[in-house]
mmCIF file with all atom_site columns, C-alpha atoms in Angstrom:
data_model
loop_
_atom_site.group_PDB
_atom_site.id
_atom_site.type_symbol
_atom_site.label_atom_id
_atom_site.label_alt_id
_atom_site.label_comp_id
_atom_site.label_asym_id
_atom_site.label_entity_id
_atom_site.label_seq_id
_atom_site.pdbx_PDB_ins_code
_atom_site.Cartn_x
_atom_site.Cartn_y
_atom_site.Cartn_z
_atom_site.occupancy
_atom_site.B_iso_or_equiv
_atom_site.pdbx_formal_charge
_atom_site.auth_seq_id
_atom_site.auth_comp_id
_atom_site.auth_asym_id
_atom_site.auth_atom_id
_atom_site.pdbx_PDB_model_num
ATOM 1   C CA . MET G 1 1   ? 17.378  4.472   -15.567 1.00 36.00 ? 2   MET G CA 1
ATOM 2   C CA . ASP G 1 2   ? 21.132  4.933   -15.401 1.00 39.00 ? 3   ASP G CA 1
ATOM 3   C CA . ASP G 1 3   ? 21.036  7.365   -12.473 1.00 44.00 ? 4   ASP G CA 1
ATOM 4   C CA . ALA G 1 4   ? 18.735  5.202   -10.326 1.00 45.00 ? 5   ALA G CA 1
ATOM 5   C CA . PRO G 1 5   ? 20.345  3.514   -7.324  1.00 49.00 ? 6   PRO G CA 1
ATOM 6   C CA . ASP G 1 6   ? 20.510  -0.100  -6.312  1.00 51.00 ? 7   ASP G CA 1
ATOM 7   C CA . ALA G 1 7   ? 18.540  -0.610  -3.102  1.00 51.00 ? 8   ALA G CA 1
ATOM 8   C CA . PRO G 1 8   ? 21.616  -1.147  -0.815  1.00 48.00 ? 9   PRO G CA 1
ATOM 9   C CA . GLU G 1 9   ? 22.945  2.350   -1.676  1.00 81.00 ? 10  GLU G CA 1
ATOM 10  C CA . VAL G 1 10  ? 19.789  4.039   -0.450  1.00 90.00 ? 11  VAL G CA 1
ATOM 11  C CA . THR G 1 11  ? 19.460  5.266   3.141   1.00 95.00 ? 12  THR G CA 1
ATOM 12  C CA . ILE G 1 12  ? 16.349  5.807   5.259   1.00 97.00 ? 13  ILE G CA 1
ATOM 13  C CA . ARG G 1 13  ? 16.317  8.621   7.802   1.00 97.00 ? 14  ARG G CA 1
ATOM 14  C CA . ALA G 1 14  ? 13.766  10.106  10.182  1.00 98.00 ? 15  ALA G CA 1
ATOM 15  C CA . LEU G 1 15  ? 12.224  13.442  9.190   1.00 98.00 ? 16  LEU G CA 1
ATOM 16  C CA . GLU G 1 16  ? 13.514  15.759  11.888  1.00 96.00 ? 17  GLU G CA 1
ATOM 17  C CA . THR G 1 17  ? 13.611  19.270  10.425  1.00 97.00 ? 18  THR G CA 1
ATOM 18  C CA . VAL G 1 18  ? 11.010  21.501  8.813   1.00 97.00 ? 19  VAL G CA 1
ATOM 19  C CA . GLU G 1 19  ? 13.015  21.405  5.589   1.00 97.00 ? 20  GLU G CA 1
ATOM 20  C CA . GLU G 1 20  ? 12.934  17.602  5.542   1.00 98.00 ? 21  GLU G CA 1
ATOM 21  C CA . VAL G 1 21  ? 9.196   17.594  6.194   1.00 97.00 ? 22  VAL G CA 1
ATOM 22  C CA . PHE G 1 22  ? 8.535   19.966  3.280   1.00 97.00 ? 23  PHE G CA 1
ATOM 23  C CA . ALA G 1 23  ? 10.787  17.871  1.026   1.00 97.00 ? 24  ALA G CA 1
ATOM 24  C CA . ALA G 1 24  ? 8.890   14.697  1.955   1.00 97.00 ? 25  ALA G CA 1
ATOM 25  C CA . SER G 1 25  ? 5.541   16.366  1.304   1.00 96.00 ? 26  SER G CA 1
ATOM 26  C CA . ALA G 1 26  ? 6.778   17.518  -2.109  1.00 95.00 ? 27  ALA G CA 1
ATOM 27  C CA . VAL G 1 27  ? 8.031   14.025  -2.996  1.00 95.00 ? 28  VAL G CA 1
ATOM 28  C CA . LEU G 1 28  ? 4.707   12.453  -2.072  1.00 94.00 ? 29  LEU G CA 1
ATOM 29  C CA . SER G 1 29  ? 2.881   15.138  -4.044  1.00 92.00 ? 30  SER G CA 1
ATOM 30  C CA . GLU G 1 30  ? 4.952   14.282  -7.115  1.00 92.00 ? 31  GLU G CA 1
ATOM 31  C CA . VAL G 1 31  ? 4.295   10.567  -6.696  1.00 90.00 ? 32  VAL G CA 1
ATOM 32  C CA . TRP G 1 32  ? 0.532   11.223  -6.606  1.00 83.00 ? 33  TRP G CA 1
ATOM 33  C CA . GLY G 1 33  ? 0.439   13.386  -9.694  1.00 79.00 ? 34  GLY G CA 1
ATOM 34  C CA . GLY G 1 34  ? 0.842   16.818  -8.156  1.00 72.00 ? 35  GLY G CA 1
ATOM 35  C CA . ASP G 1 35  ? -1.679  16.531  -5.324  1.00 72.00 ? 36  ASP G CA 1
ATOM 36  C CA . ARG G 1 36  ? -0.438  18.397  -2.228  1.00 72.00 ? 37  ARG G CA 1
ATOM 37  C CA . THR G 1 37  ? -3.394  17.478  -0.001  1.00 72.00 ? 38  THR G CA 1
ATOM 38  C CA . GLY G 1 38  ? -2.406  13.823  0.576   1.00 76.00 ? 39  GLY G CA 1
ATOM 39  C CA . MET G 1 39  ? 0.246   14.640  3.176   1.00 90.00 ? 40  MET G CA 1
ATOM 40  C CA . PRO G 1 40  ? 0.480   18.412  3.785   1.00 94.00 ? 41  PRO G CA 1
ATOM 41  C CA . PRO G 1 41  ? 3.634   19.613  5.558   1.00 96.00 ? 42  PRO G CA 1
ATOM 42  C CA . ASN G 1 42  ? 1.854   20.819  8.700   1.00 96.00 ? 43  ASN G CA 1
ATOM 43  C CA . LEU G 1 43  ? 0.186   17.447  9.302   1.00 96.00 ? 44  LEU G CA 1
ATOM 44  C CA . LEU G 1 44  ? 3.386   15.570  8.511   1.00 97.00 ? 45  LEU G CA 1
ATOM 45  C CA . ARG G 1 45  ? 5.310   17.796  10.925  1.00 97.00 ? 46  ARG G CA 1
ATOM 46  C CA . ALA G 1 46  ? 2.764   17.111  13.676  1.00 97.00 ? 47  ALA G CA 1
ATOM 47  C CA . LEU G 1 47  ? 2.912   13.335  13.152  1.00 97.00 ? 48  LEU G CA 1
ATOM 48  C CA . ALA G 1 48  ? 6.698   13.267  13.079  1.00 97.00 ? 49  ALA G CA 1
ATOM 49  C CA . HIS G 1 49  ? 7.131   15.537  16.086  1.00 97.00 ? 50  HIS G CA 1
ATOM 50  C CA . SER G 1 50  ? 4.690   13.521  18.215  1.00 96.00 ? 51  SER G CA 1
ATOM 51  C CA . GLY G 1 51  ? 6.701   10.325  17.803  1.00 96.00 ? 52  GLY G CA 1
ATOM 52  C CA . ASN G 1 52  ? 5.081   8.573   14.875  1.00 97.00 ? 53  ASN G CA 1
ATOM 53  C CA . TYR G 1 53  ? 6.874   6.885   11.993  1.00 98.00 ? 54  TYR G CA 1
ATOM 54  C CA . ALA G 1 54  ? 7.940   9.497   9.410   1.00 98.00 ? 55  ALA G CA 1
ATOM 55  C CA . VAL G 1 55  ? 10.961  8.816   7.235   1.00 98.00 ? 56  VAL G CA 1
ATOM 56  C CA . GLY G 1 56  ? 12.588  9.896   4.005   1.00 97.00 ? 57  GLY G CA 1
ATOM 57  C CA . LEU G 1 57  ? 14.290  7.617   1.506   1.00 96.00 ? 58  LEU G CA 1
ATOM 58  C CA . TYR G 1 58  ? 17.536  9.139   0.243   1.00 96.00 ? 59  TYR G CA 1
ATOM 59  C CA . ASP G 1 59  ? 19.829  8.644   -2.722  1.00 94.00 ? 60  ASP G CA 1
ATOM 60  C CA . GLY G 1 60  ? 22.802  10.488  -1.276  1.00 92.00 ? 61  GLY G CA 1
ATOM 61  C CA . GLU G 1 61  ? 21.315  13.772  -0.117  1.00 92.00 ? 62  GLU G CA 1
ATOM 62  C CA . ARG G 1 62  ? 18.379  13.661  -2.524  1.00 94.00 ? 63  ARG G CA 1
ATOM 63  C CA . MET G 1 63  ? 15.085  12.509  -1.059  1.00 96.00 ? 64  MET G CA 1
ATOM 64  C CA . VAL G 1 64  ? 13.473  10.053  -3.483  1.00 95.00 ? 65  VAL G CA 1
ATOM 65  C CA . GLY G 1 65  ? 10.716  8.598   -1.322  1.00 95.00 ? 66  GLY G CA 1
ATOM 66  C CA . ALA G 1 66  ? 8.904   8.918   1.981   1.00 96.00 ? 67  ALA G CA 1
ATOM 67  C CA . SER G 1 67  ? 6.728   6.889   4.317   1.00 97.00 ? 68  SER G CA 1
ATOM 68  C CA . VAL G 1 68  ? 4.395   7.885   7.163   1.00 97.00 ? 69  VAL G CA 1
ATOM 69  C CA . ALA G 1 69  ? 2.614   5.724   9.751   1.00 97.00 ? 70  ALA G CA 1
ATOM 70  C CA . PHE G 1 70  ? 0.863   6.521   13.012  1.00 97.00 ? 71  PHE G CA 1
ATOM 71  C CA . PHE G 1 71  ? 0.042   4.554   16.132  1.00 96.00 ? 72  PHE G CA 1
ATOM 72  C CA . ALA G 1 72  ? -3.332  2.856   16.600  1.00 93.00 ? 73  ALA G CA 1
ATOM 73  C CA . ALA G 1 73  ? -5.118  2.386   19.945  1.00 88.00 ? 74  ALA G CA 1
ATOM 74  C CA . PRO G 1 74  ? -2.566  1.453   22.656  1.00 85.00 ? 75  PRO G CA 1
ATOM 75  C CA . ALA G 1 75  ? -4.136  -1.904  23.487  1.00 80.00 ? 76  ALA G CA 1
ATOM 76  C CA . GLN G 1 76  ? -3.846  -3.009  19.862  1.00 87.00 ? 77  GLN G CA 1
ATOM 77  C CA . ARG G 1 77  ? -0.026  -2.786  19.734  1.00 93.00 ? 78  ARG G CA 1
ATOM 78  C CA . SER G 1 78  ? -0.497  -1.694  16.139  1.00 96.00 ? 79  SER G CA 1
ATOM 79  C CA . MET G 1 79  ? 0.251   1.185   13.822  1.00 97.00 ? 80  MET G CA 1
ATOM 80  C CA . HIS G 1 80  ? -1.313  2.238   10.538  1.00 97.00 ? 81  HIS G CA 1
ATOM 81  C CA . SER G 1 81  ? 0.899   2.914   7.530   1.00 97.00 ? 82  SER G CA 1
ATOM 82  C CA . HIS G 1 82  ? -0.912  5.808   5.888   1.00 95.00 ? 83  HIS G CA 1
ATOM 83  C CA . ILE G 1 83  ? 1.223   6.705   2.884   1.00 93.00 ? 84  ILE G CA 1
ATOM 84  C CA . THR G 1 84  ? 4.400   5.483   1.193   1.00 93.00 ? 85  THR G CA 1
ATOM 85  C CA . GLY G 1 85  ? 5.731   6.684   -2.145  1.00 91.00 ? 86  GLY G CA 1
ATOM 86  C CA . VAL G 1 86  ? 8.861   6.439   -4.261  1.00 93.00 ? 87  VAL G CA 1
ATOM 87  C CA . LEU G 1 87  ? 9.681   8.638   -7.259  1.00 93.00 ? 88  LEU G CA 1
ATOM 88  C CA . ALA G 1 88  ? 9.122   7.085   -10.680 1.00 89.00 ? 89  ALA G CA 1
ATOM 89  C CA . GLY G 1 89  ? 12.796  6.598   -11.537 1.00 89.00 ? 90  GLY G CA 1
ATOM 90  C CA . TYR G 1 90  ? 13.400  4.602   -8.364  1.00 92.00 ? 91  TYR G CA 1
ATOM 91  C CA . ARG G 1 91  ? 10.645  2.004   -8.643  1.00 84.00 ? 92  ARG G CA 1
ATOM 92  C CA . SER G 1 92  ? 11.090  -1.719  -9.293  1.00 84.00 ? 93  SER G CA 1
ATOM 93  C CA . LEU G 1 93  ? 14.422  -1.664  -7.437  1.00 89.00 ? 94  LEU G CA 1
ATOM 94  C CA . GLY G 1 94  ? 13.312  -3.392  -4.242  1.00 89.00 ? 95  GLY G CA 1
ATOM 95  C CA . LEU G 1 95  ? 12.864  -0.144  -2.346  1.00 91.00 ? 96  LEU G CA 1
ATOM 96  C CA . GLY G 1 96  ? 9.342   -1.046  -1.253  1.00 88.00 ? 97  GLY G CA 1
ATOM 97  C CA . ARG G 1 97  ? 10.691  -4.133  0.460   1.00 90.00 ? 98  ARG G CA 1
ATOM 98  C CA . LEU G 1 98  ? 13.505  -2.071  1.986   1.00 92.00 ? 99  LEU G CA 1
ATOM 99  C CA . LEU G 1 99  ? 11.019  0.434   3.402   1.00 93.00 ? 100 LEU G CA 1
ATOM 100 C CA . LYS G 1 100 ? 8.762   -2.272  4.804   1.00 94.00 ? 101 LYS G CA 1
ATOM 101 C CA . GLN G 1 101 ? 11.719  -3.960  6.498   1.00 95.00 ? 102 GLN G CA 1
ATOM 102 C CA . HIS G 1 102 ? 12.727  -0.626  8.038   1.00 97.00 ? 103 HIS G CA 1
ATOM 103 C CA . GLN G 1 103 ? 9.139   -0.021  9.140   1.00 97.00 ? 104 GLN G CA 1
ATOM 104 C CA . ARG G 1 104 ? 9.018   -3.518  10.641  1.00 97.00 ? 105 ARG G CA 1
ATOM 105 C CA . ASP G 1 105 ? 12.247  -2.987  12.612  1.00 97.00 ? 106 ASP G CA 1
ATOM 106 C CA . TRP G 1 106 ? 11.045  0.425   13.828  1.00 97.00 ? 107 TRP G CA 1
ATOM 107 C CA . ALA G 1 107 ? 7.708   -1.065  14.901  1.00 97.00 ? 108 ALA G CA 1
ATOM 108 C CA . PHE G 1 108 ? 9.357   -3.857  16.908  1.00 96.00 ? 109 PHE G CA 1
ATOM 109 C CA . ALA G 1 109 ? 11.561  -1.283  18.638  1.00 96.00 ? 110 ALA G CA 1
ATOM 110 C CA . HIS G 1 110 ? 8.426   0.627   19.674  1.00 96.00 ? 111 HIS G CA 1
ATOM 111 C CA . GLY G 1 111 ? 6.424   -2.329  20.981  1.00 94.00 ? 112 GLY G CA 1
ATOM 112 C CA . VAL G 1 112 ? 4.257   -2.736  17.877  1.00 96.00 ? 113 VAL G CA 1
ATOM 113 C CA . GLY G 1 113 ? 3.347   -6.220  16.632  1.00 96.00 ? 114 GLY G CA 1
ATOM 114 C CA . HIS G 1 114 ? 1.033   -5.414  13.705  1.00 96.00 ? 115 HIS G CA 1
ATOM 115 C CA . ILE G 1 115 ? 1.035   -2.864  10.898  1.00 98.00 ? 116 ILE G CA 1
ATOM 116 C CA . THR G 1 116 ? -2.122  -2.108  8.944   1.00 97.00 ? 117 THR G CA 1
ATOM 117 C CA . TRP G 1 117 ? -2.592  -0.220  5.687   1.00 97.00 ? 118 TRP G CA 1
ATOM 118 C CA . THR G 1 118 ? -4.949  0.039   2.751   1.00 97.00 ? 119 THR G CA 1
ATOM 119 C CA . PHE G 1 119 ? -4.401  -0.527  -0.947  1.00 97.00 ? 120 PHE G CA 1
ATOM 120 C CA . ASP G 1 120 ? -6.463  -0.461  -4.113  1.00 96.00 ? 121 ASP G CA 1
ATOM 121 C CA . PRO G 1 121 ? -7.749  -4.001  -4.780  1.00 98.00 ? 122 PRO G CA 1
ATOM 122 C CA . LEU G 1 122 ? -7.360  -3.475  -8.534  1.00 97.00 ? 123 LEU G CA 1
ATOM 123 C CA . VAL G 1 123 ? -3.589  -2.920  -8.374  1.00 96.00 ? 124 VAL G CA 1
ATOM 124 C CA . ALA G 1 124 ? -2.233  -6.414  -8.938  1.00 97.00 ? 125 ALA G CA 1
ATOM 125 C CA . ARG G 1 125 ? 1.418   -5.631  -8.162  1.00 94.00 ? 126 ARG G CA 1
ATOM 126 C CA . ASN G 1 126 ? 0.451   -4.304  -4.719  1.00 95.00 ? 127 ASN G CA 1
ATOM 127 C CA . ALA G 1 127 ? -1.676  -7.374  -4.027  1.00 98.00 ? 128 ALA G CA 1
ATOM 128 C CA . HIS G 1 128 ? 1.274   -9.592  -5.021  1.00 97.00 ? 129 HIS G CA 1
ATOM 129 C CA . PHE G 1 129 ? 3.671   -7.689  -2.760  1.00 95.00 ? 130 PHE G CA 1
ATOM 130 C CA . ASN G 1 130 ? 1.348   -7.345  0.232   1.00 96.00 ? 131 ASN G CA 1
ATOM 131 C CA . LEU G 1 131 ? -0.065  -10.873 0.259   1.00 97.00 ? 132 LEU G CA 1
ATOM 132 C CA . ARG G 1 132 ? 2.617   -13.045 -1.335  1.00 96.00 ? 133 ARG G CA 1
ATOM 133 C CA . VAL G 1 133 ? 5.849   -11.281 -0.389  1.00 94.00 ? 134 VAL G CA 1
ATOM 134 C CA . LEU G 1 134 ? 4.981   -9.856  3.027   1.00 95.00 ? 135 LEU G CA 1
ATOM 135 C CA . GLY G 1 135 ? 2.259   -12.308 4.051   1.00 96.00 ? 136 GLY G CA 1
ATOM 136 C CA . ALA G 1 136 ? -0.213  -9.602  5.109   1.00 97.00 ? 137 ALA G CA 1
ATOM 137 C CA . ARG G 1 137 ? -3.823  -10.644 5.694   1.00 97.00 ? 138 ARG G CA 1
ATOM 138 C CA . ILE G 1 138 ? -6.891  -8.910  4.262   1.00 97.00 ? 139 ILE G CA 1
ATOM 139 C CA . THR G 1 139 ? -9.305  -7.907  7.026   1.00 96.00 ? 140 THR G CA 1
ATOM 140 C CA . GLU G 1 140 ? -11.855 -5.646  5.282   1.00 96.00 ? 141 GLU G CA 1
ATOM 141 C CA . TYR G 1 141 ? -13.146 -4.516  1.907   1.00 97.00 ? 142 TYR G CA 1
ATOM 142 C CA . LEU G 1 142 ? -13.848 -0.785  2.196   1.00 97.00 ? 143 LEU G CA 1
ATOM 143 C CA . VAL G 1 143 ? -16.200 0.721   -0.399  1.00 95.00 ? 144 VAL G CA 1
ATOM 144 C CA . ASP G 1 144 ? -15.179 4.214   -1.623  1.00 88.00 ? 145 ASP G CA 1
ATOM 145 C CA . HIS G 1 145 ? -13.184 4.534   1.571   1.00 77.00 ? 146 HIS G CA 1
ATOM 146 C CA . TYR G 1 146 ? -11.701 8.002   0.996   1.00 78.00 ? 147 TYR G CA 1
ATOM 147 C CA . GLY G 1 147 ? -14.490 9.402   -1.166  1.00 77.00 ? 148 GLY G CA 1
ATOM 148 C CA . ALA G 1 148 ? -13.588 11.350  -4.308  1.00 57.00 ? 149 ALA G CA 1
ATOM 149 C CA . MET G 1 149 ? -9.821  11.833  -4.618  1.00 55.00 ? 150 MET G CA 1
ATOM 150 C CA . ASP G 1 150 ? -8.496  14.633  -6.813  1.00 57.00 ? 151 ASP G CA 1
ATOM 151 C CA . ASP G 1 151 ? -4.999  13.390  -7.592  1.00 55.00 ? 152 ASP G CA 1
ATOM 152 C CA . GLY G 1 152 ? -3.313  12.146  -10.738 1.00 50.00 ? 153 GLY G CA 1
ATOM 153 C CA . VAL G 1 153 ? -3.510  8.512   -9.645  1.00 55.00 ? 154 VAL G CA 1
ATOM 154 C CA . ASN G 1 154 ? -7.105  8.243   -8.387  1.00 55.00 ? 155 ASN G CA 1
ATOM 155 C CA . ARG G 1 155 ? -9.002  11.041  -10.160 1.00 56.00 ? 156 ARG G CA 1
ATOM 156 C CA . GLY G 1 156 ? -12.173 9.797   -11.868 1.00 55.00 ? 157 GLY G CA 1
ATOM 157 C CA . ASP G 1 157 ? -12.324 6.501   -9.969  1.00 65.00 ? 158 ASP G CA 1
ATOM 158 C CA . GLU G 1 158 ? -13.972 5.409   -6.732  1.00 83.00 ? 159 GLU G CA 1
ATOM 159 C CA . SER G 1 159 ? -11.621 4.842   -3.815  1.00 85.00 ? 160 SER G CA 1
ATOM 160 C CA . ASP G 1 160 ? -12.371 1.226   -2.831  1.00 95.00 ? 161 ASP G CA 1
ATOM 161 C CA . ARG G 1 161 ? -9.624  -0.170  -0.623  1.00 97.00 ? 162 ARG G CA 1
ATOM 162 C CA . LEU G 1 162 ? -8.588  -3.407  1.025   1.00 98.00 ? 163 LEU G CA 1
ATOM 163 C CA . MET G 1 163 ? -7.473  -3.158  4.635   1.00 97.00 ? 164 MET G CA 1
ATOM 164 C CA . VAL G 1 164 ? -4.607  -5.493  5.461   1.00 97.00 ? 165 VAL G CA 1
ATOM 165 C CA . SER G 1 165 ? -2.930  -6.447  8.713   1.00 97.00 ? 166 SER G CA 1
ATOM 166 C CA . TRP G 1 166 ? 0.701   -7.555  8.779   1.00 97.00 ? 167 TRP G CA 1
ATOM 167 C CA . ALA G 1 167 ? 1.640   -9.704  11.773  1.00 97.00 ? 168 ALA G CA 1
ATOM 168 C CA . LEU G 1 168 ? 5.305   -8.784  11.982  1.00 96.00 ? 169 LEU G CA 1
ATOM 169 C CA . ALA G 1 169 ? 6.499   -11.989 13.641  1.00 94.00 ? 170 ALA G CA 1
ATOM 170 C CA . ALA G 1 170 ? 4.632   -14.331 11.265  1.00 92.00 ? 171 ALA G CA 1
ATOM 171 C CA . PRO G 1 171 ? 6.418   -15.692 8.180   1.00 90.00 ? 172 PRO G CA 1
ATOM 172 C CA . ALA G 1 172 ? 4.820   -15.339 4.761   1.00 89.00 ? 173 ALA G CA 1
ATOM 173 C CA . SER G 1 173 ? 3.303   -18.590 3.521   1.00 90.00 ? 174 SER G CA 1
ATOM 174 C CA . ALA G 1 174 ? 1.414   -19.614 0.380   1.00 92.00 ? 175 ALA G CA 1
ATOM 175 C CA . PRO G 1 175 ? -2.063  -21.157 0.713   1.00 95.00 ? 176 PRO G CA 1
ATOM 176 C CA . ARG G 1 176 ? -2.487  -24.841 0.040   1.00 96.00 ? 177 ARG G CA 1
ATOM 177 C CA . GLU G 1 177 ? -4.133  -25.446 -3.309  1.00 96.00 ? 178 GLU G CA 1
ATOM 178 C CA . GLU G 1 178 ? -6.717  -27.725 -1.731  1.00 97.00 ? 179 GLU G CA 1
ATOM 179 C CA . ASP G 1 179 ? -7.883  -24.810 0.445   1.00 97.00 ? 180 ASP G CA 1
ATOM 180 C CA . VAL G 1 180 ? -8.650  -22.570 -2.551  1.00 98.00 ? 181 VAL G CA 1
ATOM 181 C CA . VAL G 1 181 ? -12.386 -22.602 -3.286  1.00 98.00 ? 182 VAL G CA 1
ATOM 182 C CA . THR G 1 182 ? -12.728 -19.727 -5.761  1.00 98.00 ? 183 THR G CA 1
ATOM 183 C CA . SER G 1 183 ? -10.968 -16.596 -6.984  1.00 98.00 ? 184 SER G CA 1
ATOM 184 C CA . VAL G 1 184 ? -11.521 -13.009 -8.119  1.00 98.00 ? 185 VAL G CA 1
ATOM 185 C CA . ARG G 1 185 ? -9.464  -11.879 -11.095 1.00 98.00 ? 186 ARG G CA 1
ATOM 186 C CA . VAL G 1 186 ? -8.105  -8.343  -11.492 1.00 98.00 ? 187 VAL G CA 1
ATOM 187 C CA . PRO G 1 187 ? -6.365  -6.720  -14.479 1.00 97.00 ? 188 PRO G CA 1
ATOM 188 C CA . HIS G 1 188 ? -2.596  -7.087  -14.701 1.00 96.00 ? 189 HIS G CA 1
ATOM 189 C CA . ASP G 1 189 ? -2.156  -3.309  -15.166 1.00 95.00 ? 190 ASP G CA 1
ATOM 190 C CA . ILE G 1 190 ? -5.132  -1.250  -14.032 1.00 94.00 ? 191 ILE G CA 1
ATOM 191 C CA . GLU G 1 191 ? -3.184  1.994   -14.541 1.00 90.00 ? 192 GLU G CA 1
ATOM 192 C CA . ALA G 1 192 ? -2.932  1.264   -18.265 1.00 93.00 ? 193 ALA G CA 1
ATOM 193 C CA . VAL G 1 193 ? -6.643  0.419   -18.389 1.00 94.00 ? 194 VAL G CA 1
ATOM 194 C CA . ARG G 1 194 ? -7.489  3.732   -16.696 1.00 89.00 ? 195 ARG G CA 1
ATOM 195 C CA . ARG G 1 195 ? -5.438  5.649   -19.244 1.00 89.00 ? 196 ARG G CA 1
ATOM 196 C CA . ASP G 1 196 ? -6.795  3.794   -22.271 1.00 93.00 ? 197 ASP G CA 1
ATOM 197 C CA . ASP G 1 197 ? -10.412 3.144   -21.293 1.00 93.00 ? 198 ASP G CA 1
ATOM 198 C CA . PRO G 1 198 ? -11.685 4.788   -18.067 1.00 91.00 ? 199 PRO G CA 1
ATOM 199 C CA . ALA G 1 199 ? -15.138 3.229   -18.527 1.00 93.00 ? 200 ALA G CA 1
ATOM 200 C CA . GLU G 1 200 ? -13.627 -0.256  -18.584 1.00 95.00 ? 201 GLU G CA 1
ATOM 201 C CA . ALA G 1 201 ? -11.595 0.568   -15.475 1.00 93.00 ? 202 ALA G CA 1
ATOM 202 C CA . LEU G 1 202 ? -14.785 1.554   -13.664 1.00 94.00 ? 203 LEU G CA 1
ATOM 203 C CA . GLU G 1 203 ? -16.405 -1.704  -14.785 1.00 96.00 ? 204 GLU G CA 1
ATOM 204 C CA . TRP G 1 204 ? -13.498 -3.580  -13.195 1.00 97.00 ? 205 TRP G CA 1
ATOM 205 C CA . ARG G 1 205 ? -14.108 -1.605  -9.997  1.00 96.00 ? 206 ARG G CA 1
ATOM 206 C CA . TYR G 1 206 ? -17.759 -2.617  -9.758  1.00 96.00 ? 207 TYR G CA 1
ATOM 207 C CA . ARG G 1 207 ? -17.103 -6.206  -10.826 1.00 97.00 ? 208 ARG G CA 1
ATOM 208 C CA . VAL G 1 208 ? -14.437 -6.773  -8.185  1.00 98.00 ? 209 VAL G CA 1
ATOM 209 C CA . ARG G 1 209 ? -16.456 -4.918  -5.526  1.00 98.00 ? 210 ARG G CA 1
ATOM 210 C CA . ASP G 1 210 ? -19.511 -7.080  -6.150  1.00 97.00 ? 211 ASP G CA 1
ATOM 211 C CA . ALA G 1 211 ? -17.485 -10.298 -6.151  1.00 98.00 ? 212 ALA G CA 1
ATOM 212 C CA . PHE G 1 212 ? -15.733 -9.458  -2.884  1.00 98.00 ? 213 PHE G CA 1
ATOM 213 C CA . GLY G 1 213 ? -18.977 -8.395  -1.260  1.00 96.00 ? 214 GLY G CA 1
ATOM 214 C CA . GLY G 1 214 ? -20.714 -11.620 -2.190  1.00 96.00 ? 215 GLY G CA 1
ATOM 215 C CA . PHE G 1 215 ? -17.911 -13.945 -1.135  1.00 97.00 ? 216 PHE G CA 1
ATOM 216 C CA . LEU G 1 216 ? -17.241 -12.156 2.154   1.00 96.00 ? 217 LEU G CA 1
ATOM 217 C CA . GLN G 1 217 ? -20.953 -12.121 2.992   1.00 95.00 ? 218 GLN G CA 1
ATOM 218 C CA . ASP G 1 218 ? -21.049 -15.884 2.370   1.00 96.00 ? 219 ASP G CA 1
ATOM 219 C CA . GLY G 1 219 ? -18.260 -16.444 4.885   1.00 96.00 ? 220 GLY G CA 1
ATOM 220 C CA . PHE G 1 220 ? -15.279 -16.802 2.567   1.00 97.00 ? 221 PHE G CA 1
ATOM 221 C CA . VAL G 1 221 ? -11.934 -15.148 3.330   1.00 97.00 ? 222 VAL G CA 1
ATOM 222 C CA . VAL G 1 222 ? -9.001  -14.165 1.143   1.00 98.00 ? 223 VAL G CA 1
ATOM 223 C CA . ILE G 1 223 ? -6.193  -16.685 1.694   1.00 98.00 ? 224 ILE G CA 1
ATOM 224 C CA . GLY G 1 224 ? -3.748  -15.533 -0.963  1.00 97.00 ? 225 GLY G CA 1
ATOM 225 C CA . PHE G 1 225 ? -3.078  -13.995 -4.341  1.00 98.00 ? 226 PHE G CA 1
ATOM 226 C CA . ASP G 1 226 ? -2.154  -15.592 -7.641  1.00 97.00 ? 227 ASP G CA 1
ATOM 227 C CA . ASP G 1 227 ? -0.779  -13.521 -10.523 1.00 96.00 ? 228 ASP G CA 1
ATOM 228 C CA . GLU G 1 228 ? -3.095  -15.232 -13.023 1.00 97.00 ? 229 GLU G CA 1
ATOM 229 C CA . ARG G 1 229 ? -6.206  -16.054 -10.999 1.00 98.00 ? 230 ARG G CA 1
ATOM 230 C CA . GLY G 1 230 ? -6.177  -13.001 -8.749  1.00 98.00 ? 231 GLY G CA 1
ATOM 231 C CA . TYR G 1 231 ? -7.430  -13.124 -5.148  1.00 98.00 ? 232 TYR G CA 1
ATOM 232 C CA . LEU G 1 232 ? -7.811  -16.654 -3.785  1.00 98.00 ? 233 LEU G CA 1
ATOM 233 C CA . PHE G 1 233 ? -10.711 -17.347 -1.432  1.00 98.00 ? 234 PHE G CA 1
ATOM 234 C CA . GLY G 1 234 ? -11.174 -20.163 1.048   1.00 98.00 ? 235 GLY G CA 1
ATOM 235 C CA . ARG G 1 235 ? -13.541 -21.031 3.836   1.00 93.00 ? 236 ARG G CA 1
ATOM 236 C CA . GLY G 1 236 ? -13.420 -18.789 6.893   1.00 77.00 ? 237 GLY G CA 1
#
């Protein structure tokens, strides 16, 4: 889009006022298809005011994205990134990487060494970014983790998620091919499948769930992601 910014022109600022909190909640609602329950303003205000990570992504004075994370147990030196969203016209511009770098710098400044978050295992672009670009590590497969979700992105599906942990001081590295034992393929564009054939999308959900469950139970671990083969498994 002609009015979309390049990533360097975008600024990231803490949500400090009630007006900023309501704007961030509205942006996240728009990203998730009109759902206002994902990050309601009162909860966002409480998280921001109590010292957690709560920021807006701005093109000039217009907020075009937001991200919220909260601290985990003190002994873990970790925080959990709960929600991050960017408006449709500002995607595929490197803003996800920009936000994660900002989150990483903020975490280091607050004594945090790991960031965790969840993502849908069927969304290949997120798997590519999380595992290949950032070097995050999958720690759990969570079946229907959030229960039924009534938003424009998740409605009609089951909310399986992968939990990942990002060691902030560790560089991203690709697995050695000789360590890859097997793989689990996912569709290149699950959003398109959901629109065109919801039944097929649900079949993908169960197929990937069953494959992960079997491999993890047998002691395999995810060691990477390949755009053609999907999730790469090796010995634990």
